[in-house]
N, C-alpha and C. Protein backbone atom coordinates (compact mmCIF):
# COMPACT_ATOMS: atom_id res chain seq x y z
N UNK A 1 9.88 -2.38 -9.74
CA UNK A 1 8.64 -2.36 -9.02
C UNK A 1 7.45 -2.25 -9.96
N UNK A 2 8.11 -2.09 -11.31
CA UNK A 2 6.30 -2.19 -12.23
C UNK A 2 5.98 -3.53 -12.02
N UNK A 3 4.38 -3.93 -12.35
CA UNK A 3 4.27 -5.14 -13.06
C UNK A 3 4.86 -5.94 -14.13
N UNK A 4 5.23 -4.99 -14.72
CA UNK A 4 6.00 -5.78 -15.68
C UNK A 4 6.66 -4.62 -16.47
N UNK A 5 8.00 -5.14 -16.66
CA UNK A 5 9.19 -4.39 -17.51
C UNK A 5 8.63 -3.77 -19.00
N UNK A 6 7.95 -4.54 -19.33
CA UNK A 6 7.58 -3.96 -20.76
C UNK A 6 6.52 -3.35 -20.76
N UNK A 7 5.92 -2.99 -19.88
CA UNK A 7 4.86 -2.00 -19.75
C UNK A 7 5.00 -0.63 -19.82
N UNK A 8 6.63 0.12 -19.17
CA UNK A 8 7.10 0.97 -19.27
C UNK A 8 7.64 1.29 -20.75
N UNK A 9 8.44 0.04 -21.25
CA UNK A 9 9.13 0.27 -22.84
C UNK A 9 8.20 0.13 -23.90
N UNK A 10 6.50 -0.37 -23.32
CA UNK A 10 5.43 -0.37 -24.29
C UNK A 10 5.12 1.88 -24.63
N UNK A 11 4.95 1.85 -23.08
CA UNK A 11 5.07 3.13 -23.23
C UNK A 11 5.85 4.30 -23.93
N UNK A 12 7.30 3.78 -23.59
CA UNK A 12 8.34 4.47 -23.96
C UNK A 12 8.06 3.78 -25.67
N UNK A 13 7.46 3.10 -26.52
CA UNK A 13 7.26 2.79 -27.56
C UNK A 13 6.15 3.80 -28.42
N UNK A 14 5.41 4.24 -27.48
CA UNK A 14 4.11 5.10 -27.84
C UNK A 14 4.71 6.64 -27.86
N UNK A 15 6.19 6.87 -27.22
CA UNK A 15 6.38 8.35 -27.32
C UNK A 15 6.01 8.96 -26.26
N UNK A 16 5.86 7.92 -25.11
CA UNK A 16 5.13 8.61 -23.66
C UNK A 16 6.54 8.41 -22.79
N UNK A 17 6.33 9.30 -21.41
CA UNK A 17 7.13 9.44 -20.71
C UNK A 17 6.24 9.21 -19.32
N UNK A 18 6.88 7.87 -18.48
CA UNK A 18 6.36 7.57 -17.49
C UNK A 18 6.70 8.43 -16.31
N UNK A 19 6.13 8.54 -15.37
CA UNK A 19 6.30 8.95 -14.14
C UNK A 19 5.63 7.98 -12.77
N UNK A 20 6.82 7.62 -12.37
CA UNK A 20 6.72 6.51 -11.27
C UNK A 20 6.57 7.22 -9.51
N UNK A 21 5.85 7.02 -8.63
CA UNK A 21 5.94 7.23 -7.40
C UNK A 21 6.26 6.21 -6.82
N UNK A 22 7.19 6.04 -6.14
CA UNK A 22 7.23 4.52 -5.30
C UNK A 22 7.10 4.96 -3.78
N UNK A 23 6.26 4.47 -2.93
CA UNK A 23 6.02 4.71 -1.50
C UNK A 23 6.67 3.66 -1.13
N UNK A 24 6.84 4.27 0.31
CA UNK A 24 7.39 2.83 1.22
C UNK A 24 6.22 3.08 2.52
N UNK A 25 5.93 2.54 3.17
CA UNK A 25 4.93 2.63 4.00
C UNK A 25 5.82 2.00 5.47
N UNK A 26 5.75 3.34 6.13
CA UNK A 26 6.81 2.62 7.74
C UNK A 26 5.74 2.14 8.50
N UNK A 27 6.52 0.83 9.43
CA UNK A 27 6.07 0.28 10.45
C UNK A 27 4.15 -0.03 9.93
N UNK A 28 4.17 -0.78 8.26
CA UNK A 28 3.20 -0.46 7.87
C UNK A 28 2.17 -2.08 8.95
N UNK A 29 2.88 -3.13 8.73
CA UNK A 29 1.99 -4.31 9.49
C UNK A 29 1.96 -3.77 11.34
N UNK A 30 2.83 -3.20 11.64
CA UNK A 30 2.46 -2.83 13.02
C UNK A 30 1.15 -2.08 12.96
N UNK A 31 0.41 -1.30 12.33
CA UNK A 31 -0.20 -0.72 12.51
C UNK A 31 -1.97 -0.86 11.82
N UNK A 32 -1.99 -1.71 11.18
CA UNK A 32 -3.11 -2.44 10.77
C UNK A 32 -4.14 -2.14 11.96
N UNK A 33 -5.33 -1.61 11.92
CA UNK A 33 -6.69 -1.80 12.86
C UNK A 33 -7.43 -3.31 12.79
N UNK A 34 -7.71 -3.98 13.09
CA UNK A 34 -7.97 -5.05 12.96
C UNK A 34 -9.32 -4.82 12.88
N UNK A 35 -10.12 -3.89 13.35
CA UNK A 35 -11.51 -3.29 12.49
C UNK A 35 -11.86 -3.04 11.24
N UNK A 36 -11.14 -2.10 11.12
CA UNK A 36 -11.06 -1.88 9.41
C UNK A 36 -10.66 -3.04 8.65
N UNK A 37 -9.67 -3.73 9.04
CA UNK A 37 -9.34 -5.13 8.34
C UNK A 37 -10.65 -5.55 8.14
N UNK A 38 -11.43 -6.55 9.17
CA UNK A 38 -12.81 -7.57 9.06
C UNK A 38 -13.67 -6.64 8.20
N UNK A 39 -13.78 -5.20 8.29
CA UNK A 39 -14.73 -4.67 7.38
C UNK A 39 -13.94 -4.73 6.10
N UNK A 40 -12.93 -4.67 5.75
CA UNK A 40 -12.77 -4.78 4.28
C UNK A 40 -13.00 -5.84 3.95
N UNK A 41 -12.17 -7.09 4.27
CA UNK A 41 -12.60 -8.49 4.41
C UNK A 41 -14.05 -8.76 3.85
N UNK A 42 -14.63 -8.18 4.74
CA UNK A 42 -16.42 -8.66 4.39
C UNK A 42 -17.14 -7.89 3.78
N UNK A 43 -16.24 -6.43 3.73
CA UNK A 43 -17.29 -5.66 2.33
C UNK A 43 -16.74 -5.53 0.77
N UNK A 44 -15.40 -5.70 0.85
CA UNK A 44 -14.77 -6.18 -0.52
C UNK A 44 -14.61 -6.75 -0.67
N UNK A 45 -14.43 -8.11 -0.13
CA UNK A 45 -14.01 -9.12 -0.75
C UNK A 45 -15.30 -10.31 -0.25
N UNK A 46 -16.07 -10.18 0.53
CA UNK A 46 -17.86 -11.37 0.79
C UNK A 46 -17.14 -12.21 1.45
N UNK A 47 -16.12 -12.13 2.53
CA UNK A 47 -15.60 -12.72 3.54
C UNK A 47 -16.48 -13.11 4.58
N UNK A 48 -16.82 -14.04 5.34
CA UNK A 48 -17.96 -13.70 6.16
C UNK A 48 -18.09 -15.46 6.88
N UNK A 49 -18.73 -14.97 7.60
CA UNK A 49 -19.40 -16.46 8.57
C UNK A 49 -17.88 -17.15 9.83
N UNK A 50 -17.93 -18.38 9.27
CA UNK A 50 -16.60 -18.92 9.91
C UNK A 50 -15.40 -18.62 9.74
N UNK A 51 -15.19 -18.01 8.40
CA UNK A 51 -14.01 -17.54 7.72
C UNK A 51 -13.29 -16.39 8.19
N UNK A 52 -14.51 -15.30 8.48
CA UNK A 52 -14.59 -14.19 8.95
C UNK A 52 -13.86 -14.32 10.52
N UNK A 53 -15.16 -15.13 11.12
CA UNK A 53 -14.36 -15.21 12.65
C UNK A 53 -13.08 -16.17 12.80
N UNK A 54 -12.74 -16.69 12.04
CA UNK A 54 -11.24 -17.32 11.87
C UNK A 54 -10.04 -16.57 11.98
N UNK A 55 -10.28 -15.72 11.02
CA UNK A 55 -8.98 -14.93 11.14
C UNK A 55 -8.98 -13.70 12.38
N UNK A 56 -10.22 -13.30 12.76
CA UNK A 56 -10.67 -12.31 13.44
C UNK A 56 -9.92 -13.12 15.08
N UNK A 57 -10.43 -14.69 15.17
CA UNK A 57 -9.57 -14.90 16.69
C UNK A 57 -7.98 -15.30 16.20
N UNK A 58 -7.52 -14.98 14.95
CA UNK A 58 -6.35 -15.39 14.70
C UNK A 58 -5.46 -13.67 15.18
N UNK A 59 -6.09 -12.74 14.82
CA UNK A 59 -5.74 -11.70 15.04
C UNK A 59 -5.97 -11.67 16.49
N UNK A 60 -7.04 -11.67 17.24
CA UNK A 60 -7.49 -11.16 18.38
C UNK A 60 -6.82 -11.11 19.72
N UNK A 61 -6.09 -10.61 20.38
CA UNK A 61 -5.60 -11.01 21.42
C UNK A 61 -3.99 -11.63 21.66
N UNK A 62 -3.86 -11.16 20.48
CA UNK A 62 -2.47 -11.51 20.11
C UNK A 62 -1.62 -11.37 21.02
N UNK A 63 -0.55 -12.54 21.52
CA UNK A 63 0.20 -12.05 22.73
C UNK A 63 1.99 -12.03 22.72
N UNK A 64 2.73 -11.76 23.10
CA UNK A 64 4.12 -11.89 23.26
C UNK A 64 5.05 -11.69 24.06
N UNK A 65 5.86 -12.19 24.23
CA UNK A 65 7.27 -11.58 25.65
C UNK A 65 7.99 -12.68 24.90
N UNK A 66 9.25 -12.16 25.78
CA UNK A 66 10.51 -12.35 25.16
C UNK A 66 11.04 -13.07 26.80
N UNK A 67 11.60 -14.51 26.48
CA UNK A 67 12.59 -14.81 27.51
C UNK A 67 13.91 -15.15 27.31
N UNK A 68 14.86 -14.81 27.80
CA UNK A 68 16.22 -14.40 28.11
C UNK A 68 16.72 -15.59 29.23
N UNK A 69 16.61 -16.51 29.13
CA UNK A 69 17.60 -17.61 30.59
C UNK A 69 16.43 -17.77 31.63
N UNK A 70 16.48 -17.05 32.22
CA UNK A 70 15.11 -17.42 33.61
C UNK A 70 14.48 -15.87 33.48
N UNK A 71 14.94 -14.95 32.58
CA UNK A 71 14.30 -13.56 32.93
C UNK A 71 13.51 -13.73 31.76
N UNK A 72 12.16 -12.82 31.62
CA UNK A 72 10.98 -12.94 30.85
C UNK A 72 10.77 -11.43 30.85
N UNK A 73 9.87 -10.77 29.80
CA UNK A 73 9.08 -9.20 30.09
C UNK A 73 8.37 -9.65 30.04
N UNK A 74 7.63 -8.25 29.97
CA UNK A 74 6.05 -8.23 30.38
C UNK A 74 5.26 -8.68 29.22
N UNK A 75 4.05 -9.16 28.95
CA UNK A 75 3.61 -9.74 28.05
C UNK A 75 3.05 -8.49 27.46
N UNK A 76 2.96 -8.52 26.31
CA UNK A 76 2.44 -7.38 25.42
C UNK A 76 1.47 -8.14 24.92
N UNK A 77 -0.23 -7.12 24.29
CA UNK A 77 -1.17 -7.80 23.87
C UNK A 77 -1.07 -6.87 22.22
N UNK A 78 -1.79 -7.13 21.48
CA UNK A 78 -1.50 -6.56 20.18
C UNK A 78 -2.84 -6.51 19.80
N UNK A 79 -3.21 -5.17 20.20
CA UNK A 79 -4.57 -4.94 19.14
C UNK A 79 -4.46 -4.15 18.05
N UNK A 80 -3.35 -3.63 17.60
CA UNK A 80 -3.45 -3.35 16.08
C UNK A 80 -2.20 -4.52 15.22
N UNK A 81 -2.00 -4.76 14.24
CA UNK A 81 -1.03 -4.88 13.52
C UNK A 81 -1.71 -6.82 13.01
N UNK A 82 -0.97 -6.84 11.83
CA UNK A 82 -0.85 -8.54 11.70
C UNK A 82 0.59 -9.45 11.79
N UNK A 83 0.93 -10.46 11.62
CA UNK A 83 2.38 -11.03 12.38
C UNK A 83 3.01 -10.61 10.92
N UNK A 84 4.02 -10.46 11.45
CA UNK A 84 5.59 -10.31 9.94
C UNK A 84 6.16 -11.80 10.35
N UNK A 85 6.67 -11.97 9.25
CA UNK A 85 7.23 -13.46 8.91
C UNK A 85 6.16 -14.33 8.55
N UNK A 86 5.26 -14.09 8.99
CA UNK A 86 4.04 -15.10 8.79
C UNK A 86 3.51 -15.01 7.23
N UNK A 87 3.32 -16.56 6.62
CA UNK A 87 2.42 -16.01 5.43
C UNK A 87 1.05 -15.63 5.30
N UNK A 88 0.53 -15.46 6.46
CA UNK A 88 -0.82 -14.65 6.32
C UNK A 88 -0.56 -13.32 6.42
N UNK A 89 0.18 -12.37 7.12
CA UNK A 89 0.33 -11.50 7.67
C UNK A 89 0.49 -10.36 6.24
N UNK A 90 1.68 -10.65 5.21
CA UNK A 90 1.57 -9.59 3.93
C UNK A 90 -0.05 -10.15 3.17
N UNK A 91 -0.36 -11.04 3.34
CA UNK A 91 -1.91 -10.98 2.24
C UNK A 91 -2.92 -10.53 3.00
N UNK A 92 -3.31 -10.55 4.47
CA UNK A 92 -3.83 -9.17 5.24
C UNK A 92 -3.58 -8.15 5.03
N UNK A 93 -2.10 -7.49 4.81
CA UNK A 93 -2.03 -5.97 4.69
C UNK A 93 -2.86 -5.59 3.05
N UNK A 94 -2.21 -6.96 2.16
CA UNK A 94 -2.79 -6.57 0.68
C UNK A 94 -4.41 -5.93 1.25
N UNK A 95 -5.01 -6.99 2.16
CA UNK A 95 -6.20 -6.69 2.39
C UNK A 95 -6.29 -5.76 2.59
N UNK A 96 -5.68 -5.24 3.51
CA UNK A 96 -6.10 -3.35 4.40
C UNK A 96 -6.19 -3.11 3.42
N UNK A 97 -4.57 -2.83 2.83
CA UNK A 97 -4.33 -1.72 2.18
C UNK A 97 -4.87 -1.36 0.61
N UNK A 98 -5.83 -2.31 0.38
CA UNK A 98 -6.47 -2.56 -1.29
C UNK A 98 -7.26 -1.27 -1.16
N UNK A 99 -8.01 -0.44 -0.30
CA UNK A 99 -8.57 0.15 -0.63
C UNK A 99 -8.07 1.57 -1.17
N UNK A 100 -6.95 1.59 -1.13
CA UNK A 100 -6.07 2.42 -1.69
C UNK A 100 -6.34 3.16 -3.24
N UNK A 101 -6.54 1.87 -3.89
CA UNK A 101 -6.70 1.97 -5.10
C UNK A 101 -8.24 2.94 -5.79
N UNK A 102 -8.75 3.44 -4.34
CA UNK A 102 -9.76 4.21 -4.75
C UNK A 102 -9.36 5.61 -4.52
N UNK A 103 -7.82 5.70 -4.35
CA UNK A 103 -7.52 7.35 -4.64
C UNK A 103 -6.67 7.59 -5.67
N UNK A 104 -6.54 7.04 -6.26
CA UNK A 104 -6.13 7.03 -8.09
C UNK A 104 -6.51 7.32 -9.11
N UNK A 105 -6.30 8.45 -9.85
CA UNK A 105 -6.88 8.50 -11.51
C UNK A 105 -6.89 7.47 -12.05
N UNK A 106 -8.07 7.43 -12.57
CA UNK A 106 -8.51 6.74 -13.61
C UNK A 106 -7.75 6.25 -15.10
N UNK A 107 -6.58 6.86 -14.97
CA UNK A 107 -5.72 6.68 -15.85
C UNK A 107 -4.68 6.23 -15.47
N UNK A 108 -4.41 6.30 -14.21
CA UNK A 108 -2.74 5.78 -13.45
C UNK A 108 -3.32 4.52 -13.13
N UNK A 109 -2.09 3.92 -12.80
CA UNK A 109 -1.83 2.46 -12.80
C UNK A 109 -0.95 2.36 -10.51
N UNK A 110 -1.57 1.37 -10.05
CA UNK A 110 -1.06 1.25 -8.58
C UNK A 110 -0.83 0.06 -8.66
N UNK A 111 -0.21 -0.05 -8.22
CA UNK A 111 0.94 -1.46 -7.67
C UNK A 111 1.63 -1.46 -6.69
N UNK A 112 1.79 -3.00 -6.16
CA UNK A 112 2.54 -3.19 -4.99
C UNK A 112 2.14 -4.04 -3.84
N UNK A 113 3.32 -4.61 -3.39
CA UNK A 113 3.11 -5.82 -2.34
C UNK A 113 3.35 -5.54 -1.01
N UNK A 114 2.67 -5.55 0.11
CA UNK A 114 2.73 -5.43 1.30
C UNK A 114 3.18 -3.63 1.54
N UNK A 115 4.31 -3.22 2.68
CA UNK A 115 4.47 -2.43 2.44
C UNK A 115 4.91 -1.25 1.32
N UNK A 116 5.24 -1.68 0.06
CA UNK A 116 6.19 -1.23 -0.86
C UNK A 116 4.63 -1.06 -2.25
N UNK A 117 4.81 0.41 -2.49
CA UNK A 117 3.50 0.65 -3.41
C UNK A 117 4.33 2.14 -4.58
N UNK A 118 3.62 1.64 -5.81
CA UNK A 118 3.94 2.64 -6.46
C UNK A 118 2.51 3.21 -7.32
N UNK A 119 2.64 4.23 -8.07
CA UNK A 119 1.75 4.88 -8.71
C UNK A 119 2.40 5.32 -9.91
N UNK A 120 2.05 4.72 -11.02
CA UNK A 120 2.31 5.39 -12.47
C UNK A 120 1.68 6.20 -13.45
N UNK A 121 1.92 6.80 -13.94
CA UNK A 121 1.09 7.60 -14.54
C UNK A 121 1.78 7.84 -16.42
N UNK A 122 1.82 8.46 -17.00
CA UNK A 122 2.51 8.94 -18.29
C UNK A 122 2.33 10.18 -19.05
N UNK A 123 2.73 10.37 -19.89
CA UNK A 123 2.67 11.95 -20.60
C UNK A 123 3.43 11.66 -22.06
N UNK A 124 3.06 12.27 -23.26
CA UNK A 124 3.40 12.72 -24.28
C UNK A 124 4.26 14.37 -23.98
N UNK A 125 5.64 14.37 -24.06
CA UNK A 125 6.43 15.33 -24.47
C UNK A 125 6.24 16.19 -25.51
N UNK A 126 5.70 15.70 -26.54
CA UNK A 126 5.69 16.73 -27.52
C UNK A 126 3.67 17.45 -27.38
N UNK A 127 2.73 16.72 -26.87
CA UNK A 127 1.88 17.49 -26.40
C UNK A 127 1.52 18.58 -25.10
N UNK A 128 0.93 19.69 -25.71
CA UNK A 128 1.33 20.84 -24.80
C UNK A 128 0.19 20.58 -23.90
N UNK A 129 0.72 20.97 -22.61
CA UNK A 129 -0.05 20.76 -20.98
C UNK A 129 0.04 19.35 -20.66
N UNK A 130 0.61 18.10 -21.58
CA UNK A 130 0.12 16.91 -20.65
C UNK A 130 0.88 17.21 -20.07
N UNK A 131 2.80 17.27 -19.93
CA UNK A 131 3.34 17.17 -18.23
C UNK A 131 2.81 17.63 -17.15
N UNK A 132 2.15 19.29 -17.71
CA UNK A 132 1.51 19.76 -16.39
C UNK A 132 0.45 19.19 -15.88
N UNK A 133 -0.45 18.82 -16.70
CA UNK A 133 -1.42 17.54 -16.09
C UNK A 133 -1.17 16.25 -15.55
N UNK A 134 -0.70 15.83 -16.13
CA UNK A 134 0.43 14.43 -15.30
C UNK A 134 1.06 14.58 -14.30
N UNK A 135 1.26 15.50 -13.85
CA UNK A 135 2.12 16.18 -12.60
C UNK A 135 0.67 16.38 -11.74
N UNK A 136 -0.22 17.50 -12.49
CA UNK A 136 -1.50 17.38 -11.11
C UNK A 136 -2.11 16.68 -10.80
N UNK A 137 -2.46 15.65 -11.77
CA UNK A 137 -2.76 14.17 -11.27
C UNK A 137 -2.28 13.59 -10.60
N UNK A 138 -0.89 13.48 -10.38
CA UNK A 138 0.07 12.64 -9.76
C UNK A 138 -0.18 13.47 -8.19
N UNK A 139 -0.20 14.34 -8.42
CA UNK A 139 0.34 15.47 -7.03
C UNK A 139 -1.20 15.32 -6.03
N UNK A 140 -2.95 15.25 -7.24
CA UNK A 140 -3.97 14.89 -6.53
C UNK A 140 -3.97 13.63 -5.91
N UNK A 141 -3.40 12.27 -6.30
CA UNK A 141 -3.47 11.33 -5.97
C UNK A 141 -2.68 10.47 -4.72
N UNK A 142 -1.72 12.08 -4.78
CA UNK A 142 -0.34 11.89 -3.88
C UNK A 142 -1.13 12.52 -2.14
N UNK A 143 -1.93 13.14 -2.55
CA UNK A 143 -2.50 13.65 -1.43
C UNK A 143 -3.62 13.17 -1.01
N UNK A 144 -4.42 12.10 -2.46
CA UNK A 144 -5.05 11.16 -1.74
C UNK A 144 -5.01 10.20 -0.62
N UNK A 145 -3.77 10.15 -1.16
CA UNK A 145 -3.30 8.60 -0.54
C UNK A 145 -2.77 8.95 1.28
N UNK A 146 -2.15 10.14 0.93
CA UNK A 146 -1.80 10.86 1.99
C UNK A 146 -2.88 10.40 3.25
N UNK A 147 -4.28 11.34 2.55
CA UNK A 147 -5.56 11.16 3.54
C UNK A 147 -5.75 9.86 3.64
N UNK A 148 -5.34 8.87 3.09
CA UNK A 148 -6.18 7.69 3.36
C UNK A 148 -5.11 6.73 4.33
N UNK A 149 -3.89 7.00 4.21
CA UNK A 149 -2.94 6.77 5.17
C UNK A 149 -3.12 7.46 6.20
N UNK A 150 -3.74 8.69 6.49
CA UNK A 150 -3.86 8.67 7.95
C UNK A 150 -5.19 8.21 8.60
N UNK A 151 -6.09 8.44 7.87
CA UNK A 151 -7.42 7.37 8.12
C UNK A 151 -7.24 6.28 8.75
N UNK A 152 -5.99 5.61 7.94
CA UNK A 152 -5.85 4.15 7.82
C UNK A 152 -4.83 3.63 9.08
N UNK A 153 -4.76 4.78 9.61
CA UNK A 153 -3.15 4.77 10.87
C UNK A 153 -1.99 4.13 9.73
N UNK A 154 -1.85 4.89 8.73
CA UNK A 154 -0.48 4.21 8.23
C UNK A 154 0.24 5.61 7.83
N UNK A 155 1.81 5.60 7.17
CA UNK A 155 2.25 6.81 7.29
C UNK A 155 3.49 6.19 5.91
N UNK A 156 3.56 7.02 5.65
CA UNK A 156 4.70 6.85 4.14
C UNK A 156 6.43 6.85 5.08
N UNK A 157 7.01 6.71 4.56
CA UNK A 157 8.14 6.39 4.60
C UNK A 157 8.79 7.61 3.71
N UNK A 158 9.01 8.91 4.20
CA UNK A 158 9.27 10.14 2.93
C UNK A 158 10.91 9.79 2.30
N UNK A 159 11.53 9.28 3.85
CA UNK A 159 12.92 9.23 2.91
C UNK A 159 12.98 7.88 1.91
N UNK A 160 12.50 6.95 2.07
CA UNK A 160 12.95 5.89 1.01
C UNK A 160 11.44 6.01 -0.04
N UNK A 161 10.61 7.41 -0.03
CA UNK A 161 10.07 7.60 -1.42
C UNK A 161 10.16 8.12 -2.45
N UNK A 162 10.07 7.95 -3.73
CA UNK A 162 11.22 8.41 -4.64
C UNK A 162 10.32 8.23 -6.02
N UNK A 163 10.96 9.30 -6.69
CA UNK A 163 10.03 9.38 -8.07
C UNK A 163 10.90 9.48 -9.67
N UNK A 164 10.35 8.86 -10.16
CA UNK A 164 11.00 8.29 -11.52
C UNK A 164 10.51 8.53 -12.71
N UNK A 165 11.79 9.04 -13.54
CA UNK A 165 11.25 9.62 -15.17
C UNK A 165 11.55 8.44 -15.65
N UNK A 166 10.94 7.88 -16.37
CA UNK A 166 11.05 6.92 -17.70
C UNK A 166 10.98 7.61 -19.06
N UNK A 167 12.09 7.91 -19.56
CA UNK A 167 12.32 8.57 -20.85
C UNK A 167 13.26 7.96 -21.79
N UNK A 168 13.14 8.36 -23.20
CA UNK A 168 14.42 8.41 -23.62
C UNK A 168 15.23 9.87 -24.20
């Protein structure tokens, strides 16, 4: 899940010891606001005009049921979430979920595609207090994200999140 493999063994080259968070984010496209979407859209990224309302009636009103032989349900309307399977649907969540990256030290590194996100950070072993600082960094940023997932109506996935020493 890094960007790239040698980013960790660049590290592990410098005498540092990584520390990986990997989130999983449940039922993360069900839950997209489609508000907050168009405002990120158009305040981070200068989305706007036709473009804007394009995807906005692509989202809007979204409908579905399921038929079975001659039996049908009830139609469901969808005002939060974007479609799964679809290839618009993970580069919307990138959208939501980019703003993420504003609860991160300045020194850690975030990554990740659609639901699946990690946070790296590193430490020198033989200097005294970085683990413990690398740890409160990690632990501030862990509770960033926390707040901004519930802001965001999204919610971590605790059992498939998991944290990783890169050592030798």
């Amino acid at each position: 899940m890094l960007t790239s493999p040698t980013s960790a063994l660049r590290l592990l080259e410098k005498g540092r010891v990584s520390v990986l968070v990997a989130l999983d984010l449940s039922a993360a496209f069900d839950t997209v606001d489609h508000k907050v979407l168009m405002s990120v859209l158009e305040r981070k990224y200068g989305v706007g005009g036709g473009a804007l309302q394009w995807i906005s009636s692509y989202l809007h009103n979204r409908q579905m049921s399921v038929h079975v032989g001659e039996s049908s349900s009830v139609v469901k309307t969808f005002n939060y979430s974007v479609p799964q399977g679809s290839c618009l649907g993970p580069i919307l969540f990138n959208v939501y979920s980019s703003t993420i990256t504003d609860c991160i030290d300045s020194s850690q590194n975030l990554g990740g595609y659609a639901d699946d996100h990690y946070i790296r950070d590193s430490f020198v072993l033989s200097t005294p207090n970085s683990e413990s600082h690398c740890i409160s960094r990690m632990e501030n940023s862990i509770d960033k994200i926390m707040q901004w997932m519930s802001a965001n109506s999204l919610k971590a996935n605790t059992e498939k999140t998991e944290i990783v020493l890169i050592y030798i």
